[in-house]
PDB file of C-alpha atoms in Angstrom:
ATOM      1  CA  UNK A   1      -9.188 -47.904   1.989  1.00  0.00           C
ATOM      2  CA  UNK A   2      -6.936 -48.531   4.612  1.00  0.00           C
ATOM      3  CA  UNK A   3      -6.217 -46.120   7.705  1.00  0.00           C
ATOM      4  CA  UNK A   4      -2.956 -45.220   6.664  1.00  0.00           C
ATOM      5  CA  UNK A   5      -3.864 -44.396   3.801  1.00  0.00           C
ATOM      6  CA  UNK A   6      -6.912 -42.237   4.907  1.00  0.00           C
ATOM      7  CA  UNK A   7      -4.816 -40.075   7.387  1.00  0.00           C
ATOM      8  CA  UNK A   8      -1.848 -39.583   4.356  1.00  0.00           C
ATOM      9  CA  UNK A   9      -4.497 -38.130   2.342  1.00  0.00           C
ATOM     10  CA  UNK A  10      -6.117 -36.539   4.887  1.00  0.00           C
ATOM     11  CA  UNK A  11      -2.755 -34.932   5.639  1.00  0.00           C
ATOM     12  CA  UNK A  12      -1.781 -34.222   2.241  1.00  0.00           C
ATOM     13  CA  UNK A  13      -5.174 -32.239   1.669  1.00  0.00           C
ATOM     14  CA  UNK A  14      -5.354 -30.460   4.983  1.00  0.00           C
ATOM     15  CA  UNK A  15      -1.289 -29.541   4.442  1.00  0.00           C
ATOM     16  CA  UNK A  16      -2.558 -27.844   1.064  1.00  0.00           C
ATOM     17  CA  UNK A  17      -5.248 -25.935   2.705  1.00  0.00           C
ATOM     18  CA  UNK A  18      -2.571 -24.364   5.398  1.00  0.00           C
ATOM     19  CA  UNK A  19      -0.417 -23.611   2.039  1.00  0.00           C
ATOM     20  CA  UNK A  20      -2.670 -21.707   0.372  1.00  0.00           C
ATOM     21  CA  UNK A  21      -3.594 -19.658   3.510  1.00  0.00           C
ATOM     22  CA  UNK A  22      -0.717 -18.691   4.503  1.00  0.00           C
ATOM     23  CA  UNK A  23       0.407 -17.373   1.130  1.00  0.00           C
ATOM     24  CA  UNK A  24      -2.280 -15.415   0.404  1.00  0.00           C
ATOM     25  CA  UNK A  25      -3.639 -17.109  -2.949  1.00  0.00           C
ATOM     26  CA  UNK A  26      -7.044 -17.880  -0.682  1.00  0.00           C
ATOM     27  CA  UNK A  27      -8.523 -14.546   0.296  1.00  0.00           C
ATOM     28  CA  UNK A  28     -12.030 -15.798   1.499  1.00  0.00           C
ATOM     29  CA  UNK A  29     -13.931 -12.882  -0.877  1.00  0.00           C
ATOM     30  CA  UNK A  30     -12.580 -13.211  -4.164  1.00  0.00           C
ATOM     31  CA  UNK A  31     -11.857  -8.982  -3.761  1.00  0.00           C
ATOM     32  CA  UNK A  32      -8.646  -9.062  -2.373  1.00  0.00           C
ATOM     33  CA  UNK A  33      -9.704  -7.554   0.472  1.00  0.00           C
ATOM     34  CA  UNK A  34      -9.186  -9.894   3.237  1.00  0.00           C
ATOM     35  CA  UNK A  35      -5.193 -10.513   1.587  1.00  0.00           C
ATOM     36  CA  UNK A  36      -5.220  -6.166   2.354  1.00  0.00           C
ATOM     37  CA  UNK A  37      -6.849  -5.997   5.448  1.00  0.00           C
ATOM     38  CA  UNK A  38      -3.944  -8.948   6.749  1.00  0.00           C
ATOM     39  CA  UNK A  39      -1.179  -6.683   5.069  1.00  0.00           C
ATOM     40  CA  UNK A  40      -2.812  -3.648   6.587  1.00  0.00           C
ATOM     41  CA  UNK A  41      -3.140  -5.237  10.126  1.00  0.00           C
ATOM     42  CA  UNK A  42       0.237  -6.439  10.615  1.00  0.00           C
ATOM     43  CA  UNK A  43       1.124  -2.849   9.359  1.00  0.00           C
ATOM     44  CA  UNK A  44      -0.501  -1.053  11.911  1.00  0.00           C
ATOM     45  CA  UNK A  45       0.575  -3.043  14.730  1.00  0.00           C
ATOM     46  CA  UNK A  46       4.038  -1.768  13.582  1.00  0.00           C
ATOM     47  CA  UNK A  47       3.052   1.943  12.435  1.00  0.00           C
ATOM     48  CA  UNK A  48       0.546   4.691  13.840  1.00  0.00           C
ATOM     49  CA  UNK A  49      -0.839   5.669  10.772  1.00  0.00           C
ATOM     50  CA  UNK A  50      -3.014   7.739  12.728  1.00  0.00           C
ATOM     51  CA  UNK A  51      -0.243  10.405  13.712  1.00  0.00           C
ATOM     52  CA  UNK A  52       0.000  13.418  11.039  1.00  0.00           C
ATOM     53  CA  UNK A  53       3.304  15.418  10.699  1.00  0.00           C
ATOM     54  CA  UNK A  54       2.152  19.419   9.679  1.00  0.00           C
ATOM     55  CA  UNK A  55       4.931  20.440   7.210  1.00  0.00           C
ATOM     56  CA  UNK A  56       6.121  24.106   7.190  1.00  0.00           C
ATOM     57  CA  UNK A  57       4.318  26.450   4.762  1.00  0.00           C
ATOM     58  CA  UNK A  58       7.500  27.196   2.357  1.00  0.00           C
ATOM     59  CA  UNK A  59       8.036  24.032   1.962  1.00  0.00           C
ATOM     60  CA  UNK A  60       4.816  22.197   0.977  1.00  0.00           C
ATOM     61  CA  UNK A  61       4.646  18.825  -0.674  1.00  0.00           C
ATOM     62  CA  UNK A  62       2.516  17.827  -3.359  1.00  0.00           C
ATOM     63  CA  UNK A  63       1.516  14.582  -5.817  1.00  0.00           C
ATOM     64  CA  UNK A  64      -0.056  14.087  -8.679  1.00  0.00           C
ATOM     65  CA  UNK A  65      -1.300  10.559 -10.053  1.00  0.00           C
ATOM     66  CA  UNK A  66      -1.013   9.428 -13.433  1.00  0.00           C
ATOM     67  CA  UNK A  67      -2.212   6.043 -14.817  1.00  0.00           C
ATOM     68  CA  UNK A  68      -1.982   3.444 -17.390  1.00  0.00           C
ATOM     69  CA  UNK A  69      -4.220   0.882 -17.555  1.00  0.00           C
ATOM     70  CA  UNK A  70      -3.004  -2.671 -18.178  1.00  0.00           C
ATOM     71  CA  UNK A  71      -6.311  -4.352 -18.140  1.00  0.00           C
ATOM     72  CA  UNK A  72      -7.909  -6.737 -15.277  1.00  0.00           C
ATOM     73  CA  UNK A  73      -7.441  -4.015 -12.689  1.00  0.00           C
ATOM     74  CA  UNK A  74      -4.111  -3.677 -13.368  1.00  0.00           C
ATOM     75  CA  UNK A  75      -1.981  -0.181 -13.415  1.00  0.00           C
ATOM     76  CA  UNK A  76       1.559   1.215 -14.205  1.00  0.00           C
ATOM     77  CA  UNK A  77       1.278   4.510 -11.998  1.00  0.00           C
ATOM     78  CA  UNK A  78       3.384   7.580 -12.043  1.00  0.00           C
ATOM     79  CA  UNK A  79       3.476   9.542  -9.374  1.00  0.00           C
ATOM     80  CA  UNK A  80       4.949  13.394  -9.956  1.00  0.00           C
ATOM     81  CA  UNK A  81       6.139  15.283  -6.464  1.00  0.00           C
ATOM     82  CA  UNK A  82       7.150  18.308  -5.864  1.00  0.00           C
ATOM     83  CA  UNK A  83       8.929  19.200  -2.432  1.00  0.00           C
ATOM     84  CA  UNK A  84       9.261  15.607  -1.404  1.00  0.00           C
ATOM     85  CA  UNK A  85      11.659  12.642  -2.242  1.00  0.00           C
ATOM     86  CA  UNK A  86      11.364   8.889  -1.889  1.00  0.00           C
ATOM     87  CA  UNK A  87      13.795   8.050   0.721  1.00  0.00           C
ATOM     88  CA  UNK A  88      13.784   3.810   1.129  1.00  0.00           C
ATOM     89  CA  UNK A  89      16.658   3.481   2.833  1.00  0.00           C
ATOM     90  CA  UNK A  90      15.275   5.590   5.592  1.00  0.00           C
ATOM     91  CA  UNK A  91      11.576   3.834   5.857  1.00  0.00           C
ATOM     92  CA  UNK A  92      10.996   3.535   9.955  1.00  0.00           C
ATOM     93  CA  UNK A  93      13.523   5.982  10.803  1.00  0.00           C
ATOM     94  CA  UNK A  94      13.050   9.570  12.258  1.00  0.00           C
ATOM     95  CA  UNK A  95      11.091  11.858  10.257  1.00  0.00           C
ATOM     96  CA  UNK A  96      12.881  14.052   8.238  1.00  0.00           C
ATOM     97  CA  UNK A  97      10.860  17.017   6.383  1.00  0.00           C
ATOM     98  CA  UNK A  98      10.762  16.416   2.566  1.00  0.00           C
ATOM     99  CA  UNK A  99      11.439  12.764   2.331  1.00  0.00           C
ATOM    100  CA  UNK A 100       9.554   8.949   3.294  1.00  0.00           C
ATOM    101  CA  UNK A 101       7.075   7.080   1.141  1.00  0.00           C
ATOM    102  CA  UNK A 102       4.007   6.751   0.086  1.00  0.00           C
ATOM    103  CA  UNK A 103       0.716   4.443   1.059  1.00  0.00           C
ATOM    104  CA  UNK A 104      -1.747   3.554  -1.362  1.00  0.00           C
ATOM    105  CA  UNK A 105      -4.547   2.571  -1.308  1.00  0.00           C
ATOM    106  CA  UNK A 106      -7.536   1.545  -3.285  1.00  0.00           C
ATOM    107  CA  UNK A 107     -11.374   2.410  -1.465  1.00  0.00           C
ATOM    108  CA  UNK A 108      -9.904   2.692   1.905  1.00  0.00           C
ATOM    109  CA  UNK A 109      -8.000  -0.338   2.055  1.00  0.00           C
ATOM    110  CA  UNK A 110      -4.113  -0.009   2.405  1.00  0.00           C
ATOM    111  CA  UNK A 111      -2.536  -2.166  -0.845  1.00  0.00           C
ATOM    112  CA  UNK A 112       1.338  -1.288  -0.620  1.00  0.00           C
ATOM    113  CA  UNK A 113       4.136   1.197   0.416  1.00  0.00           C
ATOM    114  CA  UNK A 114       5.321   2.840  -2.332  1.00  0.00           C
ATOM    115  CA  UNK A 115       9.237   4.237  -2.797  1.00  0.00           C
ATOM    116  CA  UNK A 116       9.525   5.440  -6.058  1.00  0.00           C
ATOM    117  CA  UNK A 117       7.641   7.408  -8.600  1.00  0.00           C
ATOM    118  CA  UNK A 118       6.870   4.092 -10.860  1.00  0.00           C
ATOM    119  CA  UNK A 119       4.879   1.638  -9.502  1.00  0.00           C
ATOM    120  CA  UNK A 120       3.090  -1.293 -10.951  1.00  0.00           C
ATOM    121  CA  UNK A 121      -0.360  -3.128  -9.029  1.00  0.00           C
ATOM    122  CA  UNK A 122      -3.475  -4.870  -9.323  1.00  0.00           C
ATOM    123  CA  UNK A 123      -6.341  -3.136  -7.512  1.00  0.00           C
ATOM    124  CA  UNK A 124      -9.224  -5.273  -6.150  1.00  0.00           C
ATOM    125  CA  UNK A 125     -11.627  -6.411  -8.687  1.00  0.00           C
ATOM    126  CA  UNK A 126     -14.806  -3.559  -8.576  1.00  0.00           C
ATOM    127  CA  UNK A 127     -12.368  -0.762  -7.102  1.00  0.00           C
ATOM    128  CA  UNK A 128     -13.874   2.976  -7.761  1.00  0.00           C
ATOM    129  CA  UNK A 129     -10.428   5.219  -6.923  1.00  0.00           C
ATOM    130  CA  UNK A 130      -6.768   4.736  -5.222  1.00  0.00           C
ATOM    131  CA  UNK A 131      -5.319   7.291  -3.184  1.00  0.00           C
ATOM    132  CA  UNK A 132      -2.104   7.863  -2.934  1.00  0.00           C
ATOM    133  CA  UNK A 133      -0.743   9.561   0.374  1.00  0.00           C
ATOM    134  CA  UNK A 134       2.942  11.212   1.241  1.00  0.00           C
ATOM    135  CA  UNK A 135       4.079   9.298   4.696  1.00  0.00           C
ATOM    136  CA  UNK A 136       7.286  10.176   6.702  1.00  0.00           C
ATOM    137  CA  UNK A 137       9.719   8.129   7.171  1.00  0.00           C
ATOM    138  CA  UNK A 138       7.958   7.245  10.892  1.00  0.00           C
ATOM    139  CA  UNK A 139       4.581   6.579   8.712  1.00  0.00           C
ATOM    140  CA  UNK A 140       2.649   9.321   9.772  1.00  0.00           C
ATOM    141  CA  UNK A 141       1.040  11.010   7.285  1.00  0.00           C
ATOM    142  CA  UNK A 142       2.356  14.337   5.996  1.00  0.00           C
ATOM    143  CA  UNK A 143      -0.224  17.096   6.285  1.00  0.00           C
ATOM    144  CA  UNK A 144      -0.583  20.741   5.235  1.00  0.00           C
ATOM    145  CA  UNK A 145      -3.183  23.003   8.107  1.00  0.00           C
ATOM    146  CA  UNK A 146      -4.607  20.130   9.214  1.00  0.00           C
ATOM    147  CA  UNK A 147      -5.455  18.281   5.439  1.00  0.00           C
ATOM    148  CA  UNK A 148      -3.650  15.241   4.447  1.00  0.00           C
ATOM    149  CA  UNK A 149      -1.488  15.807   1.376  1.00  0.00           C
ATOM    150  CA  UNK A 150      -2.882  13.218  -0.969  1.00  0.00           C
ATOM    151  CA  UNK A 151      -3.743  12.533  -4.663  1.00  0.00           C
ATOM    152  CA  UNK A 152      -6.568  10.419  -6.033  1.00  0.00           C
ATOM    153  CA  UNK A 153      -7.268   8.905  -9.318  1.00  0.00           C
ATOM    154  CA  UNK A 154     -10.254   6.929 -10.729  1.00  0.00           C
ATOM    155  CA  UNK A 155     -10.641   3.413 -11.769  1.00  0.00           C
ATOM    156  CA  UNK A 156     -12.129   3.115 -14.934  1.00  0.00           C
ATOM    157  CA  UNK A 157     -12.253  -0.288 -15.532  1.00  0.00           C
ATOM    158  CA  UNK A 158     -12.186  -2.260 -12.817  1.00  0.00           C
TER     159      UNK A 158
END
């Protein structure tokens, strides 16, 4: 084989590698994890998920979690609020009380924002639970006396 031909391939194979990596379709684990921990990284360099907004007493929001189960570790949710509304067009804004988004997550690992009360997703293969918290529209998580207003549900076969 001829040089040129050994640095074309070379390039062709090594251009396919930096492909894949960059999309995501390579996550080095097989979990998903590494694919959330990226998401979740260039997140929090945006977002202080860390700050908690106490809500006022009379006004207190809650969620509840429902699922369906497609299969493979895949889920329609429904999410049922009271107190609280999904408000998109407002996501890094000001906080507002009663209104943002939602994070979920599945063992501790950040998966997706969520702005509506469907949402569809594929939880890491071997995931126990997702959690499911209310966010303002600044990202930092509503609370109620010092407890983060959250819902779980359990994984039951992933």
């Amino acid at each position: 084989m001829n040089k040129a031909n050994l640095f074309l391939i070379l390039g062709l194979a090594g251009g396919a590698v930096l492909g894949l990596l960059a999309s995501g379709a390579v996550t080095g684990s097989g979990s998903g994890a590494s694919r959330s921990a990226a998401t979740q990284g260039m997140d929090a360099a945006h977002h202080d998920h860390d700050r908690v907004h106490p809500v006022a007493p009379g006004a207190v929001p809650a969620v509840q979690i429902a699922l369906q189960s497609e299969g493979g570790c895949t889920y329609n949710m429904q999410l049922t609020l009271e107190n609280f509304r999904f408000a998109p067009e407002r996501v890094n804004g000001p906080h507002t009380d009663g209104e943002g988004h939602a994070h979920l997550y599945a063992d501790g690992v950040k998966l997706a924002r969520v702005y509506s009360e469907w949402f569809h997703f594929s939880a890491p293969i071997g995931s126990k639970a997702i959690e499911i918290t209310l966010n303002s529209n600044d990202h930092a998580t509503l609370a109620h006396e010092g407890n983060p207003i959250t819902a779980t549900a359990l994984l039951t076969d992933c």
